[in-house]
Short mmCIF file of C-alpha atoms in Angstrom, two decimals:
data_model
loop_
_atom_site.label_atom_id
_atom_site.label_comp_id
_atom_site.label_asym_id
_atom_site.label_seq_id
_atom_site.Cartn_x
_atom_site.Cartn_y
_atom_site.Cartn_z
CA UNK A 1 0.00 0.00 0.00
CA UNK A 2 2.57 1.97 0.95
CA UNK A 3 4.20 1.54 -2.41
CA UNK A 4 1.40 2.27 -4.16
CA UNK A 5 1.11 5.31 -2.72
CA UNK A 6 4.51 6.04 -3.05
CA UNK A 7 4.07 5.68 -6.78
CA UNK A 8 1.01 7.44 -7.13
CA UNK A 9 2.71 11.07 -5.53
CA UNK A 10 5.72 10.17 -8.06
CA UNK A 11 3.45 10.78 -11.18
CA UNK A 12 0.45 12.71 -9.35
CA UNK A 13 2.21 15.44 -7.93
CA UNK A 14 4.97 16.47 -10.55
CA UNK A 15 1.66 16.47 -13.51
CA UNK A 16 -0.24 18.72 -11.13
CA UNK A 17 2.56 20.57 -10.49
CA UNK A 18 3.37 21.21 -13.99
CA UNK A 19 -0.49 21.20 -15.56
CA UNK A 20 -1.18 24.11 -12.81
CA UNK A 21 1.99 26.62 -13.91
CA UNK A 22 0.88 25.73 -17.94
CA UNK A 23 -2.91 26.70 -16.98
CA UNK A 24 -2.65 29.35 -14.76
CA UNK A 25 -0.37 30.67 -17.12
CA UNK A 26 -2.56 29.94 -20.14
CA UNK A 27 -5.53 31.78 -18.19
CA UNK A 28 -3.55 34.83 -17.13
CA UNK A 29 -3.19 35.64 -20.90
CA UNK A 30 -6.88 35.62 -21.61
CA UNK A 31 -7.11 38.06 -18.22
CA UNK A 32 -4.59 40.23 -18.57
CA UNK A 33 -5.59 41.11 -22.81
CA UNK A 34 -9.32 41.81 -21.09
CA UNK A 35 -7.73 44.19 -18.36
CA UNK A 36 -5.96 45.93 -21.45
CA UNK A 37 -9.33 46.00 -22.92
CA UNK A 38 -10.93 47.08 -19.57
CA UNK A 39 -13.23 44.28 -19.22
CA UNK A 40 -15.25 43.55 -16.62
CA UNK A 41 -14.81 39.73 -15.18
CA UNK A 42 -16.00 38.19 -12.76
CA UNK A 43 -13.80 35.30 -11.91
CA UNK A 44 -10.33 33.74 -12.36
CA UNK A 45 -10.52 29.72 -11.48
CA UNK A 46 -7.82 27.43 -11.79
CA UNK A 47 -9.36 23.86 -11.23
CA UNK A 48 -13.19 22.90 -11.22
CA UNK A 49 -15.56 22.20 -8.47
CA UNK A 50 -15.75 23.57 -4.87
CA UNK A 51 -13.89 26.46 -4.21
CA UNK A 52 -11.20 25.48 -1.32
CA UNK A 53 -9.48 28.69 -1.64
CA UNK A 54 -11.20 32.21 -2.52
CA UNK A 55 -10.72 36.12 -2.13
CA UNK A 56 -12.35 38.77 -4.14
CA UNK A 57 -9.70 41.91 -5.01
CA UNK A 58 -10.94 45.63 -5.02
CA UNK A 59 -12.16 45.35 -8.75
CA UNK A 60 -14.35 42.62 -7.84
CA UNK A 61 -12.49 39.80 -9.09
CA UNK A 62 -13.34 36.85 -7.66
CA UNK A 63 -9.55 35.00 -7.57
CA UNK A 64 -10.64 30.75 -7.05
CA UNK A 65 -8.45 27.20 -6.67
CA UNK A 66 -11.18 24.65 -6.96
CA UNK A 67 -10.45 20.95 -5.16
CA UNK A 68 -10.20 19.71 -9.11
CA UNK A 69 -6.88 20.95 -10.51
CA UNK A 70 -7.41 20.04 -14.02
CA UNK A 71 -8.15 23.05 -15.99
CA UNK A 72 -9.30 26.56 -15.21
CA UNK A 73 -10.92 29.08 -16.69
CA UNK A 74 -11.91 33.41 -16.60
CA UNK A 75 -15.72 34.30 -16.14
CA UNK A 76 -16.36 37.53 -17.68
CA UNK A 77 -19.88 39.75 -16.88
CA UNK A 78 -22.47 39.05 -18.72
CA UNK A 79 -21.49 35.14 -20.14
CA UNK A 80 -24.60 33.39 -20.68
CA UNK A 81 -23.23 30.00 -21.63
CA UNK A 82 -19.91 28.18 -22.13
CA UNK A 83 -19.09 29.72 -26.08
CA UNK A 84 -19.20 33.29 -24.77
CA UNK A 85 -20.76 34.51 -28.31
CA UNK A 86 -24.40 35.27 -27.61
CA UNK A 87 -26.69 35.53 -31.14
CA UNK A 88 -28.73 38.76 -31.68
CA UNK A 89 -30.96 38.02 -29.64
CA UNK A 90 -28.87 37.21 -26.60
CA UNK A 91 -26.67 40.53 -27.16
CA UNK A 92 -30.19 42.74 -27.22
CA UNK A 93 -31.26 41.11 -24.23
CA UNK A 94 -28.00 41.12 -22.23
CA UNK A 95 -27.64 45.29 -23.30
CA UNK A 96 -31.10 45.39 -21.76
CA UNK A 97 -30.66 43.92 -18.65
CA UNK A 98 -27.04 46.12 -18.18
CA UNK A 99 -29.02 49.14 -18.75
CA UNK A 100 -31.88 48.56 -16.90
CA UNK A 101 -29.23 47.18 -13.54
CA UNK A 102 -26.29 49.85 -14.21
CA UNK A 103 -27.09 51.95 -17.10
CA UNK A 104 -26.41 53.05 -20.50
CA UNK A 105 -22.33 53.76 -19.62
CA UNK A 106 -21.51 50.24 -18.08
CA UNK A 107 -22.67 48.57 -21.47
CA UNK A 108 -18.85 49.18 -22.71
CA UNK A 109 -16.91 47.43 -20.02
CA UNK A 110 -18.59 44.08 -21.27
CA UNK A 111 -16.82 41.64 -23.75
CA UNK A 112 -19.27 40.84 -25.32
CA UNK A 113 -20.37 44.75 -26.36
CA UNK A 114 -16.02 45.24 -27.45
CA UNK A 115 -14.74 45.76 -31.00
CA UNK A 116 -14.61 41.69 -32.61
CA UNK A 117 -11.10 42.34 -32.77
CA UNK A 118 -10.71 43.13 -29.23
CA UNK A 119 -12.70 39.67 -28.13
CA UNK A 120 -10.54 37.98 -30.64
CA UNK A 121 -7.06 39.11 -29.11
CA UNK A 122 -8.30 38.40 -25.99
CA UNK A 123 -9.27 34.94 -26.86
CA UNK A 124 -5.73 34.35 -28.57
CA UNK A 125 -4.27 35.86 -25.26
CA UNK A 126 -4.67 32.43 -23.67
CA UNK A 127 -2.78 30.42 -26.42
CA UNK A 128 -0.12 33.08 -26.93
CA UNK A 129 0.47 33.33 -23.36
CA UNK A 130 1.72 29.62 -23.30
CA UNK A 131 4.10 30.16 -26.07
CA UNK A 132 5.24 33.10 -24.28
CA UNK A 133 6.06 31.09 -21.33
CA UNK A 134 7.83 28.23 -23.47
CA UNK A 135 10.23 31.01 -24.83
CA UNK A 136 10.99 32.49 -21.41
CA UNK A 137 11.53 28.69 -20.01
CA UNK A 138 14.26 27.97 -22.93
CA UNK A 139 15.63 31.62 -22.97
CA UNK A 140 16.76 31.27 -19.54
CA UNK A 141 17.87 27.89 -19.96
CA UNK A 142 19.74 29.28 -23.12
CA UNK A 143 21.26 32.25 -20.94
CA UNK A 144 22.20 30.45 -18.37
CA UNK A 145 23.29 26.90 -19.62
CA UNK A 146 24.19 27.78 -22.89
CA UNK A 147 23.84 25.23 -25.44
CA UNK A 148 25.81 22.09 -26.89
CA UNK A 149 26.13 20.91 -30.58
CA UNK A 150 27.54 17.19 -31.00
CA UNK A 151 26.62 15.22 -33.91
CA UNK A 152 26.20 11.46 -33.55
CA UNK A 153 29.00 9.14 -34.35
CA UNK A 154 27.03 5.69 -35.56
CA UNK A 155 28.33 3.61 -32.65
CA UNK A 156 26.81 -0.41 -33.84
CA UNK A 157 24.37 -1.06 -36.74
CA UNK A 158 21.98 -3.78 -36.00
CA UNK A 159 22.47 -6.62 -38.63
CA UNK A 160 19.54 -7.03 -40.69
CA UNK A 161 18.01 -3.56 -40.26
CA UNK A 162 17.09 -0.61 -42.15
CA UNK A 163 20.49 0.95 -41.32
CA UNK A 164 22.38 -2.03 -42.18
CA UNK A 165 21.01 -1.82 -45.45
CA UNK A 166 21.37 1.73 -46.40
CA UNK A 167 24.94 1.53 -45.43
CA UNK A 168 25.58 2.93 -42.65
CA UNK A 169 29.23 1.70 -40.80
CA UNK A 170 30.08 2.72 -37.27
CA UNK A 171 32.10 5.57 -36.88
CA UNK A 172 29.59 7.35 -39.19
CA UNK A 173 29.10 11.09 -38.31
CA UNK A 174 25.13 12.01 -39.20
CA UNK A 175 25.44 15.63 -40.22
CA UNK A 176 22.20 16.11 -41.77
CA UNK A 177 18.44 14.34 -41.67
CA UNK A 178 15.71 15.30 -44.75
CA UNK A 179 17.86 18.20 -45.36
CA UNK A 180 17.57 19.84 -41.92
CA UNK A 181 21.27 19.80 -40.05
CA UNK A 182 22.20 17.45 -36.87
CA UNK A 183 23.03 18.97 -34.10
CA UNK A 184 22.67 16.13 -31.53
CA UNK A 185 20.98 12.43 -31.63
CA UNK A 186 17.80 13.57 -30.79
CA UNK A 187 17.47 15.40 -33.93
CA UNK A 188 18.02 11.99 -35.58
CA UNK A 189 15.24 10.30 -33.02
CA UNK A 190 12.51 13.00 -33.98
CA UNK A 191 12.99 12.68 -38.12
CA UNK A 192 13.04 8.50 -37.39
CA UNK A 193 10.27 8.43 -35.45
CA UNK A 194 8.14 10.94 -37.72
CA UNK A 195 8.66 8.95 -41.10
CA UNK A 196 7.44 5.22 -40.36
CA UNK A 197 8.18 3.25 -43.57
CA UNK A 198 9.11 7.06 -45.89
CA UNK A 199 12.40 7.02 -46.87
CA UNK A 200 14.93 9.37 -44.91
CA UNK A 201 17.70 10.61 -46.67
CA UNK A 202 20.85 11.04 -44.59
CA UNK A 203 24.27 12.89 -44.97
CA UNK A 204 27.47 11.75 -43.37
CA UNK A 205 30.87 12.25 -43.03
CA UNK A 206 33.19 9.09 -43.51
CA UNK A 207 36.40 9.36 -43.52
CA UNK A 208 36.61 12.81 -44.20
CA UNK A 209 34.02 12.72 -46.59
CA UNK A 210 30.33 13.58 -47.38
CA UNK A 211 27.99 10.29 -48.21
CA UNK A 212 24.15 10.31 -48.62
CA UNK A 213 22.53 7.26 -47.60
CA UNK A 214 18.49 6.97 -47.65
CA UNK A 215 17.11 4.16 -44.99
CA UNK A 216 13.35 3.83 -44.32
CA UNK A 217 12.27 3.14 -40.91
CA UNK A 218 10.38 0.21 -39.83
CA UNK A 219 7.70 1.16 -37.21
CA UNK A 220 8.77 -1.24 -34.18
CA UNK A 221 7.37 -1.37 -30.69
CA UNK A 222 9.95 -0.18 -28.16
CA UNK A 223 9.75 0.84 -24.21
CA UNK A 224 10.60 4.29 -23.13
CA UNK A 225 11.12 4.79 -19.46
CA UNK A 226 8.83 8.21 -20.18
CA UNK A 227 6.44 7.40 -22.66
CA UNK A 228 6.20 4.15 -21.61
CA UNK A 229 5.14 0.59 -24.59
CA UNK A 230 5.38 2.88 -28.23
CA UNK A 231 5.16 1.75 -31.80
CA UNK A 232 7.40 4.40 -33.72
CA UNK A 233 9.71 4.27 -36.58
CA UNK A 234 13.16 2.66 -35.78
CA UNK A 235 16.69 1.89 -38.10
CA UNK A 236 18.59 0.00 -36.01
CA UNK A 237 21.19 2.43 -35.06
CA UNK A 238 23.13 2.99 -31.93
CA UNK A 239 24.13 6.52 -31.40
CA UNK A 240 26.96 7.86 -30.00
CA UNK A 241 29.78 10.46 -29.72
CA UNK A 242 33.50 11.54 -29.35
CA UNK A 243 34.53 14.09 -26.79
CA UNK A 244 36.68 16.04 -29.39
CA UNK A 245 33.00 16.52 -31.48
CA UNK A 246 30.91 18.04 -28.92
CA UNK A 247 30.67 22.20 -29.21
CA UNK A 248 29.55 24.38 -26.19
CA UNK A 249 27.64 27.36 -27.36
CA UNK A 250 27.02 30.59 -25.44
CA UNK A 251 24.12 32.79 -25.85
CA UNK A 252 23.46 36.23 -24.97
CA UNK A 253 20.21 37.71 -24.02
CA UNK A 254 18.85 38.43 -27.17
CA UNK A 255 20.70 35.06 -28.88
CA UNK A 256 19.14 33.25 -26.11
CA UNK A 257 15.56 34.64 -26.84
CA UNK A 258 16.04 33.49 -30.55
CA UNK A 259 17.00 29.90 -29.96
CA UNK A 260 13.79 29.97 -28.13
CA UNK A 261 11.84 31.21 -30.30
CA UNK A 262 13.43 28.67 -33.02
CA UNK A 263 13.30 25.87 -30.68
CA UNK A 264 9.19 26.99 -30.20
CA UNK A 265 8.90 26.74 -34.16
CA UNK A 266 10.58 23.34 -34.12
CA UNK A 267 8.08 21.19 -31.63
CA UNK A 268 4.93 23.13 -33.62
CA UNK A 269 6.81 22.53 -37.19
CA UNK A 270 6.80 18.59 -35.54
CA UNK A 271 3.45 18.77 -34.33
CA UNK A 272 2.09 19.58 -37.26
CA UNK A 273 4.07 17.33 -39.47
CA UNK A 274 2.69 14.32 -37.24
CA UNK A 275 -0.76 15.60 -37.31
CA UNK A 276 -0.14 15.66 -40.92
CA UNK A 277 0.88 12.13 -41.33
CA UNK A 278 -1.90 11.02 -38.76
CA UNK A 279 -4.70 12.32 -41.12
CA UNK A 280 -2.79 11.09 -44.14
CA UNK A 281 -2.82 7.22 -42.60
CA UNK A 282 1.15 7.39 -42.99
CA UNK A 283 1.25 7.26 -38.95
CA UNK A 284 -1.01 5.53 -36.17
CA UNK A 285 -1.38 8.70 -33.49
CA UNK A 286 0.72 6.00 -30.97
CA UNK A 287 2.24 9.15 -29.82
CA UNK A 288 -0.85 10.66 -28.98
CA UNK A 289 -1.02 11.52 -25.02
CA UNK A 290 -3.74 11.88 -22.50
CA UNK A 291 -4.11 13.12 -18.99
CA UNK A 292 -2.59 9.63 -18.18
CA UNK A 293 0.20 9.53 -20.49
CA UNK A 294 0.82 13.10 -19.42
CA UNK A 295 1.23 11.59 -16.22
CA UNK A 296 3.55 8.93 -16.87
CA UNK A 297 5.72 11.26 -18.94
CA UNK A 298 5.74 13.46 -15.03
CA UNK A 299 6.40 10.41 -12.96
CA UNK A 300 9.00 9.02 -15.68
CA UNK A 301 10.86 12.10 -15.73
CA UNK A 302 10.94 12.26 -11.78
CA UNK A 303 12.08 8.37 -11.14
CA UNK A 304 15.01 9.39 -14.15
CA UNK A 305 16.01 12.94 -12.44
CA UNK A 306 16.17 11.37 -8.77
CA UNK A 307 17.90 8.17 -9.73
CA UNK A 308 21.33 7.14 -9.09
CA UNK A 309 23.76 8.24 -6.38
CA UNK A 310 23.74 11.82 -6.37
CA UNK A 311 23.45 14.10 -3.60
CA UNK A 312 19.97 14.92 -2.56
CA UNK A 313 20.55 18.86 -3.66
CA UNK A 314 21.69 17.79 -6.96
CA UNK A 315 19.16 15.57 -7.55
CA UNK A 316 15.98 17.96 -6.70
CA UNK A 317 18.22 20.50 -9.10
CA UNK A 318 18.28 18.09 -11.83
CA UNK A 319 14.38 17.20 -11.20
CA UNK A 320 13.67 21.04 -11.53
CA UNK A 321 15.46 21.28 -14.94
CA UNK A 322 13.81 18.57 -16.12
CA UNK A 323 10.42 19.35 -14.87
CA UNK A 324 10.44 23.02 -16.36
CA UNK A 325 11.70 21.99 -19.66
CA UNK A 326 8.26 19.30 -19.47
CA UNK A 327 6.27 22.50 -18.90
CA UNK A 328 7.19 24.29 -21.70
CA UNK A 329 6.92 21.62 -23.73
CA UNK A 330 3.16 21.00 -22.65
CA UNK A 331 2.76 24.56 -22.66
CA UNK A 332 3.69 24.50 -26.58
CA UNK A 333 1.19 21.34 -26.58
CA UNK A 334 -1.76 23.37 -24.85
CA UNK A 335 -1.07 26.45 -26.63
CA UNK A 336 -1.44 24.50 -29.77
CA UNK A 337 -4.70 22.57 -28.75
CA UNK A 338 -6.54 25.67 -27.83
CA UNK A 339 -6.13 27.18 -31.38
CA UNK A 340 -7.63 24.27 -33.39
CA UNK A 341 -10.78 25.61 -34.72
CA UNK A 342 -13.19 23.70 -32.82
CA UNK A 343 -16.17 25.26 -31.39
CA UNK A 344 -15.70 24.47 -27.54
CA UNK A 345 -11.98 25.91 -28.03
CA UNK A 346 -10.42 29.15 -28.50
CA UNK A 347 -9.78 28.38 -32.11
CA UNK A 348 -13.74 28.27 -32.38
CA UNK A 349 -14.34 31.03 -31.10
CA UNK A 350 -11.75 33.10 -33.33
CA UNK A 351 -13.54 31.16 -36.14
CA UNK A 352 -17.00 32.68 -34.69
CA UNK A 353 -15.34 36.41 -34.25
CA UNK A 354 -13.63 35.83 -38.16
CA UNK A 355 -17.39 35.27 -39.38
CA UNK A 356 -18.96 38.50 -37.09
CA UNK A 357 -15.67 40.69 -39.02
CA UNK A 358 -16.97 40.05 -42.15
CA UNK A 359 -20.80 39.30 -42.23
CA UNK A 360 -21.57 42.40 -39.27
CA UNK A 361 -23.37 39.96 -37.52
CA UNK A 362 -22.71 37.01 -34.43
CA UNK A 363 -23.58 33.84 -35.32
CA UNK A 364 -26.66 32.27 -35.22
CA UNK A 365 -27.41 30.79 -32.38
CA UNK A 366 -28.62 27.56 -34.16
CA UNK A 367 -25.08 27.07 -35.67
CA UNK A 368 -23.49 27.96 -32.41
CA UNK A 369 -25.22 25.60 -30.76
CA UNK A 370 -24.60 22.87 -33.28
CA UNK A 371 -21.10 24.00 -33.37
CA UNK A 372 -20.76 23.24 -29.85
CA UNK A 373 -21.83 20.14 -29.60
CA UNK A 374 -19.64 18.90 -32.74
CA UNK A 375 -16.60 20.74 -31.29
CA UNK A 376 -17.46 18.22 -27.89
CA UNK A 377 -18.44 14.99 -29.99
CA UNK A 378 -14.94 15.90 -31.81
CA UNK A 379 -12.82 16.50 -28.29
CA UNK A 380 -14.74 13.66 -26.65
CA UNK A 381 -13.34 11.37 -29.22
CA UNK A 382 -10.09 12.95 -29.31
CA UNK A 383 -9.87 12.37 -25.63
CA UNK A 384 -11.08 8.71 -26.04
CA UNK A 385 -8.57 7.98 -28.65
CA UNK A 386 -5.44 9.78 -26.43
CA UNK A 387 -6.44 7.40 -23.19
CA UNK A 388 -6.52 4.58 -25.00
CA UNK A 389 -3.28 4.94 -26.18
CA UNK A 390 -2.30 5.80 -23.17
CA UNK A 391 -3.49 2.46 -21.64
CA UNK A 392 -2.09 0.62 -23.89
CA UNK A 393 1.16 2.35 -23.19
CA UNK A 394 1.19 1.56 -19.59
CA UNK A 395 0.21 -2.32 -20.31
CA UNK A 396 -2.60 -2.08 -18.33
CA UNK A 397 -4.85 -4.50 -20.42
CA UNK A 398 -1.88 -7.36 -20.10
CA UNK A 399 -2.48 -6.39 -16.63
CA UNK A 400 -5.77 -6.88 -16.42
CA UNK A 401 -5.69 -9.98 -18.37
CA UNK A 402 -3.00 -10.97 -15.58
CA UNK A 403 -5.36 -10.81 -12.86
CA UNK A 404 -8.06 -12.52 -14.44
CA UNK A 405 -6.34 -15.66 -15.96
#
């Protein structure tokens, strides 16, 4: 039992940890654009359900941490319903009722009565916010760790594989994948993985000279102490490298901002590409993650950060690092999410506000409404599809079948 529970604050705590900075953070950017905008709101909750912390500030903000910790969200006056873009109808009646309670000079400090383009920056604040707070993550890491270039050296070629047959020896340095350079083996990892059975064209230096080999990657199922029981896209190399090949790079402030920003425009420029290949049937979505997987990606990172023989101070150091790189990462990840244009996210609603530019009019609320429940059927599924995968990835069904056989 005590195990268990042991286990459980190892992948618990570090995702709540983690999920509450990315959220909070994520929220704060829809708050602060409508404080620009001198909105009225009402609330600012991170989690859901009973409040077990509250105060209310001089404007009247009520500031919230429900006992749920697994989302959060800004209330501003006057929201009706969850989509926040009343029809007609609703905006006539809400103007009313302000009118009639406050009169006719508190109608403009409501978001729904603001310019469309000020309710659409404000809905982008949230998303932009979390890419904001991925580039101040790897900007400090930048300034302050610097950064190290060290192409792979092939160290063993599995017989029989993909590698083996393109021609690839060890000793091999891999200075460019699809065109893009190599700075380090996990630049080799990410192209692999991405391009299940498309060929991969490689350049690398042998004996002083350049050599293109193209290998296609056989989608294999491999364990990852993170991500747990994957299929991906495996060659059958071993990576390594030589002292004398690794570079330390130094950044100053505003070097350190732009190897942010480029290492931002790298994980979307991957996202997309998988999402891409997903919808194209030339990938499965294995890599797909859920609250769980999210989890075990936490506790994974926290069992590899404490292990070993290190001094306690080192270790909590070296579970910090890692843990704040994970949230901007996720950050990225939400950031992304929330811009798809689905109805119940804030990509919806800048697809409402993009109609209301151009045809001088909300939405109806027949479409809204239809919209919304699409945009859940959609997310539901989404959701469905990311836990199973994430099941599968922890074994639990072999599990399962353990106990009842």
């Amino acid at each position: 039992m005590l195990n268990f529970l042991g286990q459980a604050l190892i992948y618990i705590v570090p995702f709540l940890l983690v999920l509450t900075l990315v959220v909070t953070v994520h929220e704060l950017g829809h708050y602060w654009v409508a404080r620009l905008f001198k909105v009225k709101i009402d609330r600012f909750a991170i989690g859901f359900g009973r409040a077990i912390l509250r105060r209310t500030d001089k404007r009247g903000v009520e500031w919230r941490i429900g006992w749920m910790p697994l989302g959060g969200y800004v209330k501003f006056s006057g929201d009706l319903d969850a989509s926040s873009v009343p029809d007609q109808a609703g905006l006539a009646e809400l103007r009313q009722r302000v009118i009639a309670e406050q009169g006719p000079a508190a109608v403009r400090d409501y978001f729904h009565f603001k310019p469309v383009w000020q309710r659409a920056l404000i809905t982008a604040g949230g998303p932009f916010a979390n890419f904001v707070l991925a580039i101040a993550i790897f900007t400090a890491l930048f300034a302050t760790l610097g950064d190290q270039i060290a192409p792979p050296r092939v160290a063993a070629v599995d017989a029989g594989s993909a590698a083996a047959a393109a021609g690839f020896q060890p000793g091999d340095m891999i200075l460019e994948a699809n065109g893009a350079p190599v700075r380090r083996g996990e630049d080799v990892i990410r192209v692999v993985t991405l391009n299940s059975a498309t060929p991969v064209q490689f350049v690398v230096e042998r004996a002083g000279q350049r050599v293109n080999l193209t290998a296609t990657p056989v989608r294999t199922t491999t364990e990852d102490a993170i991500s747990g029981t994957v299929r991906v896209g495996r060659i059958g190399l071993k990576m390594g490298y030589l002292a004398g090949d690794v570079r330390a790079i130094r950044y100053n402030p505003i070097e350190a901002v732009g190897a942010a920003v480029r290492q931002v425009g790298e994980v979307l420029s991957t996202t997309l590409s998988y999402l891409g290949r997903i919808f194209t049937g030339r990938e499965s979505g294995a890599l797909l993650n859920g609250p769980l997987g999210i989890a075990k990606a936490a506790g994974g990172i926290t069992t590899q950060a404490t292990a070993g023989e290190a001094p306690v101070g080192l270790k909590a150091a070296n579970l910090g690092l890692m843990l704040i790189q994970f949230a901007a990462i996720l950050s990225i990840g939400i950031g992304f999410i929330n811009l798809m244009p689905i109805p119940v996210l804030d990509g919806g609603h800048l697809v409402f506000y993009a109609y209301e530019a151009v045809a001088r009019k909300p939405v109806a609320a027949r479409v809204q409404e239809a919209g919304y429940r699409v945009g859940l059927a959609l997310l539901a599924c989404l959701m469905l599809f990311a836990t199973w995968n994430d099941l599968q990835k922890l074994n639990l069904f072999k599990f399962l079948g353990g106990l009842v056989s």
